[in-house]
């Protein structure tokens, strides 16, 4: 019996006991989920290295059937792309002059909800939050997935400024652009150039938290359709992305063709390589 369980069982106050047991059960469930994810990941990695299930089983002291079961059941390893245990999906609040109150743009609502649904399919516990109208947001939290560009938040602008390869630029009097410093190419949204077309550019990256104690998964489009396109890419190809970047810091740009009536993505593809930041800073 663990010390923590003994501590909880010794609580006399029934209401405090109920609260402590509920909290501990939630924490334990998250831990079990992540252990199962890690176990499946180890088996997949060993199998990918050329070991048979029989060889893995022999070395691990388990049956071949058990190893095969682990490989094909439980939460998929690529869920760790979004976070471990629990994630918080954060979208920006915008001031509505007509309603005289903060609101969330419909495209941002859709991006947030789809990210939450995606995280749940990988066994992650999900909560939500907002970047305030003022741009304030606490980025020093575990498991953050933030859908917000640099123009709406100084905190997010500072976060994006850490990217060694891709940059947000907004010259005076000109629309926003995403610039690939490696190639010198500046990408702009189709709505901001002539001839106009339903095309946007999205940013996807994992960047260091301001306190240096973790990472933030950052998503943004030059316009909101770009964010929706990035989320579509995650939902359709998370396994490939995970296979290439794992839990490392990275960034990439996404081309998004969308329906002009609904902003729904119709075609999504990477505009550049998945840039691994540790390789960029040592190059």
PDB file of C-alpha atoms in Angstrom:
ATOM      1  CA  UNK A   1       0.000   0.000   0.000  1.00  0.00           C
ATOM      2  CA  UNK A   2       1.476   3.366  -1.049  1.00  0.00           C
ATOM      3  CA  UNK A   3       2.044   6.243   1.371  1.00  0.00           C
ATOM      4  CA  UNK A   4      -0.431   8.357  -0.632  1.00  0.00           C
ATOM      5  CA  UNK A   5      -3.181   5.746  -0.296  1.00  0.00           C
ATOM      6  CA  UNK A   6      -2.521   5.421   3.428  1.00  0.00           C
ATOM      7  CA  UNK A   7      -2.748   9.203   3.794  1.00  0.00           C
ATOM      8  CA  UNK A   8      -6.108   9.305   2.021  1.00  0.00           C
ATOM      9  CA  UNK A   9      -7.529   6.377   3.986  1.00  0.00           C
ATOM     10  CA  UNK A  10      -6.623   8.125   7.242  1.00  0.00           C
ATOM     11  CA  UNK A  11      -8.810  11.185   6.466  1.00  0.00           C
ATOM     12  CA  UNK A  12     -11.708  11.472   8.928  1.00  0.00           C
ATOM     13  CA  UNK A  13     -13.719  14.232   7.244  1.00  0.00           C
ATOM     14  CA  UNK A  14     -16.019  12.361   4.797  1.00  0.00           C
ATOM     15  CA  UNK A  15     -16.338  15.351   2.441  1.00  0.00           C
ATOM     16  CA  UNK A  16     -12.593  15.889   2.296  1.00  0.00           C
ATOM     17  CA  UNK A  17     -12.151  12.137   1.840  1.00  0.00           C
ATOM     18  CA  UNK A  18     -14.603  12.115  -1.067  1.00  0.00           C
ATOM     19  CA  UNK A  19     -12.815  15.034  -2.713  1.00  0.00           C
ATOM     20  CA  UNK A  20      -9.357  13.513  -2.224  1.00  0.00           C
ATOM     21  CA  UNK A  21     -10.433  10.094  -3.536  1.00  0.00           C
ATOM     22  CA  UNK A  22     -12.052  11.659  -6.609  1.00  0.00           C
ATOM     23  CA  UNK A  23      -8.950  13.707  -7.377  1.00  0.00           C
ATOM     24  CA  UNK A  24      -6.643  10.744  -6.837  1.00  0.00           C
ATOM     25  CA  UNK A  25      -8.748   8.507  -9.095  1.00  0.00           C
ATOM     26  CA  UNK A  26      -8.599  11.090 -11.886  1.00  0.00           C
ATOM     27  CA  UNK A  27      -4.821  11.398 -11.514  1.00  0.00           C
ATOM     28  CA  UNK A  28      -4.411   7.625 -11.395  1.00  0.00           C
ATOM     29  CA  UNK A  29      -6.493   7.175 -14.547  1.00  0.00           C
ATOM     30  CA  UNK A  30      -4.330   9.672 -16.414  1.00  0.00           C
ATOM     31  CA  UNK A  31      -1.228   7.868 -15.218  1.00  0.00           C
ATOM     32  CA  UNK A  32      -2.598   4.485 -16.338  1.00  0.00           C
ATOM     33  CA  UNK A  33      -3.447   5.932 -19.768  1.00  0.00           C
ATOM     34  CA  UNK A  34       0.043   7.374 -20.245  1.00  0.00           C
ATOM     35  CA  UNK A  35       1.729   4.161 -19.056  1.00  0.00           C
ATOM     36  CA  UNK A  36      -0.351   2.186 -21.564  1.00  0.00           C
ATOM     37  CA  UNK A  37       0.585   4.673 -24.299  1.00  0.00           C
ATOM     38  CA  UNK A  38       4.280   4.387 -23.408  1.00  0.00           C
ATOM     39  CA  UNK A  39       4.103   0.581 -23.356  1.00  0.00           C
ATOM     40  CA  UNK A  40       2.521   0.455 -26.803  1.00  0.00           C
ATOM     41  CA  UNK A  41       5.096   2.948 -28.094  1.00  0.00           C
ATOM     42  CA  UNK A  42       8.007   0.806 -26.872  1.00  0.00           C
ATOM     43  CA  UNK A  43       6.598  -2.299 -28.558  1.00  0.00           C
ATOM     44  CA  UNK A  44       6.003  -0.388 -31.813  1.00  0.00           C
ATOM     45  CA  UNK A  45       9.515   1.064 -31.753  1.00  0.00           C
ATOM     46  CA  UNK A  46      11.129  -2.328 -31.140  1.00  0.00           C
ATOM     47  CA  UNK A  47       9.051  -3.942 -33.874  1.00  0.00           C
ATOM     48  CA  UNK A  48       9.989  -1.118 -36.275  1.00  0.00           C
ATOM     49  CA  UNK A  49      13.655  -1.837 -35.520  1.00  0.00           C
ATOM     50  CA  UNK A  50      13.162  -5.335 -36.940  1.00  0.00           C
ATOM     51  CA  UNK A  51      12.424  -7.415 -33.841  1.00  0.00           C
ATOM     52  CA  UNK A  52       9.607  -9.920 -34.082  1.00  0.00           C
ATOM     53  CA  UNK A  53       6.866 -10.051 -31.475  1.00  0.00           C
ATOM     54  CA  UNK A  54       8.301 -13.390 -30.342  1.00  0.00           C
ATOM     55  CA  UNK A  55      11.737 -11.818 -29.797  1.00  0.00           C
ATOM     56  CA  UNK A  56      10.277  -8.873 -27.903  1.00  0.00           C
ATOM     57  CA  UNK A  57       8.198 -11.219 -25.763  1.00  0.00           C
ATOM     58  CA  UNK A  58      11.181 -13.394 -24.913  1.00  0.00           C
ATOM     59  CA  UNK A  59      13.368 -10.457 -23.891  1.00  0.00           C
ATOM     60  CA  UNK A  60      10.563  -8.785 -21.903  1.00  0.00           C
ATOM     61  CA  UNK A  61       9.459 -11.965 -20.172  1.00  0.00           C
ATOM     62  CA  UNK A  62       5.928 -11.767 -21.608  1.00  0.00           C
ATOM     63  CA  UNK A  63       3.949 -13.986 -23.956  1.00  0.00           C
ATOM     64  CA  UNK A  64       3.934 -13.347 -27.696  1.00  0.00           C
ATOM     65  CA  UNK A  65       0.165 -12.960 -27.564  1.00  0.00           C
ATOM     66  CA  UNK A  66       0.457 -10.301 -24.868  1.00  0.00           C
ATOM     67  CA  UNK A  67       2.995  -8.334 -26.888  1.00  0.00           C
ATOM     68  CA  UNK A  68       0.782  -8.524 -29.973  1.00  0.00           C
ATOM     69  CA  UNK A  69      -2.185  -7.330 -27.894  1.00  0.00           C
ATOM     70  CA  UNK A  70      -0.191  -4.380 -26.516  1.00  0.00           C
ATOM     71  CA  UNK A  71       0.851  -3.413 -30.048  1.00  0.00           C
ATOM     72  CA  UNK A  72      -2.728  -3.148 -31.270  1.00  0.00           C
ATOM     73  CA  UNK A  73      -4.720  -1.937 -28.245  1.00  0.00           C
ATOM     74  CA  UNK A  74      -4.649   1.009 -25.884  1.00  0.00           C
ATOM     75  CA  UNK A  75      -4.051   4.702 -26.610  1.00  0.00           C
ATOM     76  CA  UNK A  76      -1.930   5.335 -29.696  1.00  0.00           C
ATOM     77  CA  UNK A  77       1.557   6.788 -29.109  1.00  0.00           C
ATOM     78  CA  UNK A  78       0.965   9.709 -31.493  1.00  0.00           C
ATOM     79  CA  UNK A  79      -1.482  11.207 -28.997  1.00  0.00           C
ATOM     80  CA  UNK A  80       1.606  12.490 -27.176  1.00  0.00           C
ATOM     81  CA  UNK A  81       1.988  14.987 -30.037  1.00  0.00           C
ATOM     82  CA  UNK A  82      -0.817  16.959 -28.369  1.00  0.00           C
ATOM     83  CA  UNK A  83       0.292  16.367 -24.781  1.00  0.00           C
ATOM     84  CA  UNK A  84       0.448  13.786 -22.033  1.00  0.00           C
ATOM     85  CA  UNK A  85      -2.269  13.055 -19.509  1.00  0.00           C
ATOM     86  CA  UNK A  86      -4.282  16.220 -19.951  1.00  0.00           C
ATOM     87  CA  UNK A  87      -4.408  19.067 -22.454  1.00  0.00           C
ATOM     88  CA  UNK A  88      -5.939  22.530 -22.344  1.00  0.00           C
ATOM     89  CA  UNK A  89      -7.142  23.959 -25.651  1.00  0.00           C
ATOM     90  CA  UNK A  90      -6.978  27.760 -25.646  1.00  0.00           C
ATOM     91  CA  UNK A  91      -8.723  30.047 -28.177  1.00  0.00           C
ATOM     92  CA  UNK A  92      -8.805  33.865 -28.345  1.00  0.00           C
ATOM     93  CA  UNK A  93     -11.576  36.122 -27.165  1.00  0.00           C
ATOM     94  CA  UNK A  94     -12.428  39.057 -29.441  1.00  0.00           C
ATOM     95  CA  UNK A  95     -14.364  42.197 -28.497  1.00  0.00           C
ATOM     96  CA  UNK A  96     -17.738  42.514 -30.227  1.00  0.00           C
ATOM     97  CA  UNK A  97     -18.700  46.174 -30.593  1.00  0.00           C
ATOM     98  CA  UNK A  98     -22.332  45.293 -31.312  1.00  0.00           C
ATOM     99  CA  UNK A  99     -22.831  42.874 -28.421  1.00  0.00           C
ATOM    100  CA  UNK A 100     -20.481  44.913 -26.183  1.00  0.00           C
ATOM    101  CA  UNK A 101     -18.843  41.805 -24.803  1.00  0.00           C
ATOM    102  CA  UNK A 102     -16.054  39.331 -25.580  1.00  0.00           C
ATOM    103  CA  UNK A 103     -16.915  36.603 -28.076  1.00  0.00           C
ATOM    104  CA  UNK A 104     -15.124  33.744 -29.834  1.00  0.00           C
ATOM    105  CA  UNK A 105     -15.090  33.715 -33.641  1.00  0.00           C
ATOM    106  CA  UNK A 106     -16.985  30.754 -35.078  1.00  0.00           C
ATOM    107  CA  UNK A 107     -13.894  29.442 -36.880  1.00  0.00           C
ATOM    108  CA  UNK A 108     -11.978  29.550 -33.585  1.00  0.00           C
ATOM    109  CA  UNK A 109     -14.852  27.727 -31.863  1.00  0.00           C
ATOM    110  CA  UNK A 110     -14.670  25.029 -34.520  1.00  0.00           C
ATOM    111  CA  UNK A 111     -10.879  24.791 -34.249  1.00  0.00           C
ATOM    112  CA  UNK A 112     -11.071  24.467 -30.471  1.00  0.00           C
ATOM    113  CA  UNK A 113     -13.834  21.875 -30.468  1.00  0.00           C
ATOM    114  CA  UNK A 114     -12.134  19.754 -33.116  1.00  0.00           C
ATOM    115  CA  UNK A 115      -8.872  19.815 -31.193  1.00  0.00           C
ATOM    116  CA  UNK A 116     -10.715  18.753 -28.039  1.00  0.00           C
ATOM    117  CA  UNK A 117     -12.419  15.895 -29.882  1.00  0.00           C
ATOM    118  CA  UNK A 118      -9.100  14.814 -31.392  1.00  0.00           C
ATOM    119  CA  UNK A 119      -7.394  14.785 -28.002  1.00  0.00           C
ATOM    120  CA  UNK A 120     -10.202  12.712 -26.493  1.00  0.00           C
ATOM    121  CA  UNK A 121      -9.797  10.039 -29.184  1.00  0.00           C
ATOM    122  CA  UNK A 122      -6.248   9.527 -27.876  1.00  0.00           C
ATOM    123  CA  UNK A 123      -7.367   9.074 -24.282  1.00  0.00           C
ATOM    124  CA  UNK A 124      -6.351  12.548 -23.142  1.00  0.00           C
ATOM    125  CA  UNK A 125      -8.262  14.507 -20.527  1.00  0.00           C
ATOM    126  CA  UNK A 126      -9.364  17.822 -22.058  1.00  0.00           C
ATOM    127  CA  UNK A 127     -10.231  21.278 -20.760  1.00  0.00           C
ATOM    128  CA  UNK A 128     -10.553  24.650 -22.482  1.00  0.00           C
ATOM    129  CA  UNK A 129      -9.570  28.246 -21.894  1.00  0.00           C
ATOM    130  CA  UNK A 130      -9.154  31.602 -23.602  1.00  0.00           C
ATOM    131  CA  UNK A 131      -6.645  34.256 -24.508  1.00  0.00           C
ATOM    132  CA  UNK A 132      -8.207  37.385 -23.028  1.00  0.00           C
ATOM    133  CA  UNK A 133      -9.236  40.339 -25.194  1.00  0.00           C
ATOM    134  CA  UNK A 134      -6.225  42.142 -23.708  1.00  0.00           C
ATOM    135  CA  UNK A 135      -3.996  39.368 -25.080  1.00  0.00           C
ATOM    136  CA  UNK A 136      -3.146  38.025 -21.639  1.00  0.00           C
ATOM    137  CA  UNK A 137      -2.654  34.259 -21.339  1.00  0.00           C
ATOM    138  CA  UNK A 138      -0.657  32.101 -18.948  1.00  0.00           C
ATOM    139  CA  UNK A 139       1.636  30.023 -21.153  1.00  0.00           C
ATOM    140  CA  UNK A 140       3.495  28.424 -18.255  1.00  0.00           C
ATOM    141  CA  UNK A 141       1.096  25.495 -17.918  1.00  0.00           C
ATOM    142  CA  UNK A 142       1.408  21.858 -18.886  1.00  0.00           C
ATOM    143  CA  UNK A 143      -0.407  20.499 -21.923  1.00  0.00           C
ATOM    144  CA  UNK A 144      -1.271  23.786 -23.628  1.00  0.00           C
ATOM    145  CA  UNK A 145      -2.540  23.844 -27.215  1.00  0.00           C
ATOM    146  CA  UNK A 146      -3.092  27.496 -28.176  1.00  0.00           C
ATOM    147  CA  UNK A 147      -4.948  28.681 -31.272  1.00  0.00           C
ATOM    148  CA  UNK A 148      -3.961  32.344 -31.524  1.00  0.00           C
ATOM    149  CA  UNK A 149      -1.817  34.505 -33.768  1.00  0.00           C
ATOM    150  CA  UNK A 150       0.715  37.150 -32.722  1.00  0.00           C
ATOM    151  CA  UNK A 151      -1.532  40.083 -33.598  1.00  0.00           C
ATOM    152  CA  UNK A 152      -3.978  39.312 -30.793  1.00  0.00           C
ATOM    153  CA  UNK A 153      -1.543  38.676 -27.958  1.00  0.00           C
ATOM    154  CA  UNK A 154       1.879  40.036 -27.012  1.00  0.00           C
ATOM    155  CA  UNK A 155       2.506  36.843 -25.058  1.00  0.00           C
ATOM    156  CA  UNK A 156       1.928  34.779 -28.201  1.00  0.00           C
ATOM    157  CA  UNK A 157       3.989  37.203 -30.288  1.00  0.00           C
ATOM    158  CA  UNK A 158       6.896  36.684 -27.879  1.00  0.00           C
ATOM    159  CA  UNK A 159       6.386  32.910 -28.080  1.00  0.00           C
ATOM    160  CA  UNK A 160       6.493  32.901 -31.897  1.00  0.00           C
ATOM    161  CA  UNK A 161       9.617  35.098 -31.825  1.00  0.00           C
ATOM    162  CA  UNK A 162      11.546  32.083 -30.450  1.00  0.00           C
ATOM    163  CA  UNK A 163      11.125  30.237 -33.758  1.00  0.00           C
ATOM    164  CA  UNK A 164      14.576  30.110 -35.430  1.00  0.00           C
ATOM    165  CA  UNK A 165      13.187  29.466 -38.936  1.00  0.00           C
ATOM    166  CA  UNK A 166       9.678  30.833 -39.442  1.00  0.00           C
ATOM    167  CA  UNK A 167       8.623  34.395 -38.666  1.00  0.00           C
ATOM    168  CA  UNK A 168       5.432  36.418 -38.553  1.00  0.00           C
ATOM    169  CA  UNK A 169       5.869  39.793 -40.257  1.00  0.00           C
ATOM    170  CA  UNK A 170       3.481  42.734 -40.454  1.00  0.00           C
ATOM    171  CA  UNK A 171       5.090  45.704 -42.239  1.00  0.00           C
ATOM    172  CA  UNK A 172       3.282  48.990 -41.692  1.00  0.00           C
ATOM    173  CA  UNK A 173       0.381  49.341 -44.077  1.00  0.00           C
ATOM    174  CA  UNK A 174       0.727  45.773 -45.373  1.00  0.00           C
ATOM    175  CA  UNK A 175      -1.051  42.525 -44.486  1.00  0.00           C
ATOM    176  CA  UNK A 176       0.452  39.823 -42.301  1.00  0.00           C
ATOM    177  CA  UNK A 177       2.907  37.401 -43.870  1.00  0.00           C
ATOM    178  CA  UNK A 178       4.615  34.212 -42.728  1.00  0.00           C
ATOM    179  CA  UNK A 179       8.258  34.144 -43.758  1.00  0.00           C
ATOM    180  CA  UNK A 180      10.513  31.120 -44.199  1.00  0.00           C
ATOM    181  CA  UNK A 181      13.944  32.489 -43.281  1.00  0.00           C
ATOM    182  CA  UNK A 182      15.609  29.387 -44.725  1.00  0.00           C
ATOM    183  CA  UNK A 183      14.362  30.161 -48.252  1.00  0.00           C
ATOM    184  CA  UNK A 184      13.501  33.848 -47.914  1.00  0.00           C
ATOM    185  CA  UNK A 185       9.943  33.159 -49.113  1.00  0.00           C
ATOM    186  CA  UNK A 186       7.093  35.271 -47.732  1.00  0.00           C
ATOM    187  CA  UNK A 187       3.645  33.671 -47.758  1.00  0.00           C
ATOM    188  CA  UNK A 188       0.449  35.755 -47.682  1.00  0.00           C
ATOM    189  CA  UNK A 189      -3.229  34.873 -47.537  1.00  0.00           C
ATOM    190  CA  UNK A 190      -5.186  34.800 -50.771  1.00  0.00           C
ATOM    191  CA  UNK A 191      -7.701  37.260 -49.311  1.00  0.00           C
ATOM    192  CA  UNK A 192      -4.937  39.875 -48.935  1.00  0.00           C
ATOM    193  CA  UNK A 193      -3.458  39.835 -52.446  1.00  0.00           C
ATOM    194  CA  UNK A 194      -4.669  40.192 -56.022  1.00  0.00           C
ATOM    195  CA  UNK A 195      -6.213  38.263 -57.576  1.00  0.00           C
ATOM    196  CA  UNK A 196      -8.064  37.302 -54.419  1.00  0.00           C
ATOM    197  CA  UNK A 197      -8.760  33.630 -53.786  1.00  0.00           C
ATOM    198  CA  UNK A 198      -9.935  31.422 -50.900  1.00  0.00           C
ATOM    199  CA  UNK A 199      -6.483  30.444 -49.679  1.00  0.00           C
ATOM    200  CA  UNK A 200      -4.812  30.906 -46.309  1.00  0.00           C
ATOM    201  CA  UNK A 201      -1.526  30.030 -44.635  1.00  0.00           C
ATOM    202  CA  UNK A 202      -1.359  28.362 -41.231  1.00  0.00           C
ATOM    203  CA  UNK A 203       1.415  27.985 -38.683  1.00  0.00           C
ATOM    204  CA  UNK A 204       1.988  24.857 -36.610  1.00  0.00           C
ATOM    205  CA  UNK A 205       4.771  24.612 -34.059  1.00  0.00           C
ATOM    206  CA  UNK A 206       5.880  23.350 -30.683  1.00  0.00           C
ATOM    207  CA  UNK A 207       7.728  26.137 -28.892  1.00  0.00           C
ATOM    208  CA  UNK A 208       9.400  26.509 -25.471  1.00  0.00           C
ATOM    209  CA  UNK A 209       7.312  27.882 -22.637  1.00  0.00           C
ATOM    210  CA  UNK A 210       8.459  31.270 -21.280  1.00  0.00           C
ATOM    211  CA  UNK A 211       9.588  29.628 -18.012  1.00  0.00           C
ATOM    212  CA  UNK A 212      11.583  26.968 -19.876  1.00  0.00           C
ATOM    213  CA  UNK A 213       9.772  24.123 -18.108  1.00  0.00           C
ATOM    214  CA  UNK A 214       7.875  22.648 -21.028  1.00  0.00           C
ATOM    215  CA  UNK A 215       6.381  23.430 -24.408  1.00  0.00           C
ATOM    216  CA  UNK A 216       3.328  25.013 -26.007  1.00  0.00           C
ATOM    217  CA  UNK A 217       1.740  23.641 -29.169  1.00  0.00           C
ATOM    218  CA  UNK A 218       0.930  26.799 -31.154  1.00  0.00           C
ATOM    219  CA  UNK A 219      -1.550  27.004 -34.029  1.00  0.00           C
ATOM    220  CA  UNK A 220      -2.548  30.066 -36.032  1.00  0.00           C
ATOM    221  CA  UNK A 221      -3.554  31.163 -39.485  1.00  0.00           C
ATOM    222  CA  UNK A 222      -3.044  34.513 -41.122  1.00  0.00           C
ATOM    223  CA  UNK A 223      -6.848  34.403 -41.012  1.00  0.00           C
ATOM    224  CA  UNK A 224      -9.055  31.976 -39.089  1.00  0.00           C
ATOM    225  CA  UNK A 225      -9.399  29.614 -42.061  1.00  0.00           C
ATOM    226  CA  UNK A 226      -5.678  28.901 -41.722  1.00  0.00           C
ATOM    227  CA  UNK A 227      -6.131  27.690 -38.155  1.00  0.00           C
ATOM    228  CA  UNK A 228      -8.960  25.404 -39.242  1.00  0.00           C
ATOM    229  CA  UNK A 229      -6.688  24.013 -41.942  1.00  0.00           C
ATOM    230  CA  UNK A 230      -3.924  23.220 -39.439  1.00  0.00           C
ATOM    231  CA  UNK A 231      -6.416  21.407 -37.213  1.00  0.00           C
ATOM    232  CA  UNK A 232      -7.620  19.451 -40.262  1.00  0.00           C
ATOM    233  CA  UNK A 233      -4.025  18.410 -40.953  1.00  0.00           C
ATOM    234  CA  UNK A 234      -3.593  17.222 -37.368  1.00  0.00           C
ATOM    235  CA  UNK A 235      -6.818  15.241 -37.450  1.00  0.00           C
ATOM    236  CA  UNK A 236      -5.966  13.552 -40.743  1.00  0.00           C
ATOM    237  CA  UNK A 237      -2.221  12.942 -40.410  1.00  0.00           C
ATOM    238  CA  UNK A 238      -1.185  13.078 -36.759  1.00  0.00           C
ATOM    239  CA  UNK A 239       0.671   9.764 -36.941  1.00  0.00           C
ATOM    240  CA  UNK A 240       2.965  10.995 -39.724  1.00  0.00           C
ATOM    241  CA  UNK A 241       3.662  14.274 -37.955  1.00  0.00           C
ATOM    242  CA  UNK A 242       4.447  12.433 -34.713  1.00  0.00           C
ATOM    243  CA  UNK A 243       6.743  10.054 -36.534  1.00  0.00           C
ATOM    244  CA  UNK A 244       8.792  12.957 -37.871  1.00  0.00           C
ATOM    245  CA  UNK A 245       8.999  15.296 -34.871  1.00  0.00           C
ATOM    246  CA  UNK A 246       8.019  13.302 -31.768  1.00  0.00           C
ATOM    247  CA  UNK A 247       8.062  15.640 -28.770  1.00  0.00           C
ATOM    248  CA  UNK A 248      10.801  17.922 -30.137  1.00  0.00           C
ATOM    249  CA  UNK A 249      10.452  21.636 -30.832  1.00  0.00           C
ATOM    250  CA  UNK A 250       9.534  22.230 -34.472  1.00  0.00           C
ATOM    251  CA  UNK A 251       7.519  24.411 -36.813  1.00  0.00           C
ATOM    252  CA  UNK A 252       5.963  24.242 -40.268  1.00  0.00           C
ATOM    253  CA  UNK A 253       3.689  26.213 -42.587  1.00  0.00           C
ATOM    254  CA  UNK A 254       0.457  24.842 -44.013  1.00  0.00           C
ATOM    255  CA  UNK A 255      -1.274  25.774 -47.261  1.00  0.00           C
ATOM    256  CA  UNK A 256      -5.065  25.826 -46.886  1.00  0.00           C
ATOM    257  CA  UNK A 257      -7.603  26.021 -49.721  1.00  0.00           C
ATOM    258  CA  UNK A 258     -11.033  26.620 -48.184  1.00  0.00           C
ATOM    259  CA  UNK A 259     -14.696  27.110 -48.982  1.00  0.00           C
ATOM    260  CA  UNK A 260     -15.256  30.892 -49.036  1.00  0.00           C
ATOM    261  CA  UNK A 261     -18.784  30.478 -47.699  1.00  0.00           C
ATOM    262  CA  UNK A 262     -17.920  28.385 -44.640  1.00  0.00           C
ATOM    263  CA  UNK A 263     -14.099  28.679 -44.186  1.00  0.00           C
ATOM    264  CA  UNK A 264     -14.036  24.867 -44.132  1.00  0.00           C
ATOM    265  CA  UNK A 265     -10.751  23.395 -45.443  1.00  0.00           C
ATOM    266  CA  UNK A 266     -10.978  21.715 -48.844  1.00  0.00           C
ATOM    267  CA  UNK A 267      -7.294  21.033 -49.472  1.00  0.00           C
ATOM    268  CA  UNK A 268      -4.447  21.112 -46.943  1.00  0.00           C
ATOM    269  CA  UNK A 269      -0.718  20.490 -47.458  1.00  0.00           C
ATOM    270  CA  UNK A 270       2.629  21.455 -45.973  1.00  0.00           C
ATOM    271  CA  UNK A 271       4.312  24.456 -47.577  1.00  0.00           C
ATOM    272  CA  UNK A 272       7.741  23.677 -46.148  1.00  0.00           C
ATOM    273  CA  UNK A 273       9.564  20.904 -44.300  1.00  0.00           C
ATOM    274  CA  UNK A 274       8.886  20.191 -40.653  1.00  0.00           C
ATOM    275  CA  UNK A 275      11.755  22.255 -39.285  1.00  0.00           C
ATOM    276  CA  UNK A 276      13.299  20.705 -36.155  1.00  0.00           C
ATOM    277  CA  UNK A 277      14.560  23.591 -34.058  1.00  0.00           C
ATOM    278  CA  UNK A 278      17.402  21.777 -32.346  1.00  0.00           C
ATOM    279  CA  UNK A 279      18.866  21.038 -35.774  1.00  0.00           C
ATOM    280  CA  UNK A 280      18.368  24.636 -36.907  1.00  0.00           C
ATOM    281  CA  UNK A 281      20.111  26.149 -33.896  1.00  0.00           C
ATOM    282  CA  UNK A 282      23.127  23.852 -34.239  1.00  0.00           C
ATOM    283  CA  UNK A 283      23.426  24.177 -38.005  1.00  0.00           C
TER     284      UNK A 283
END
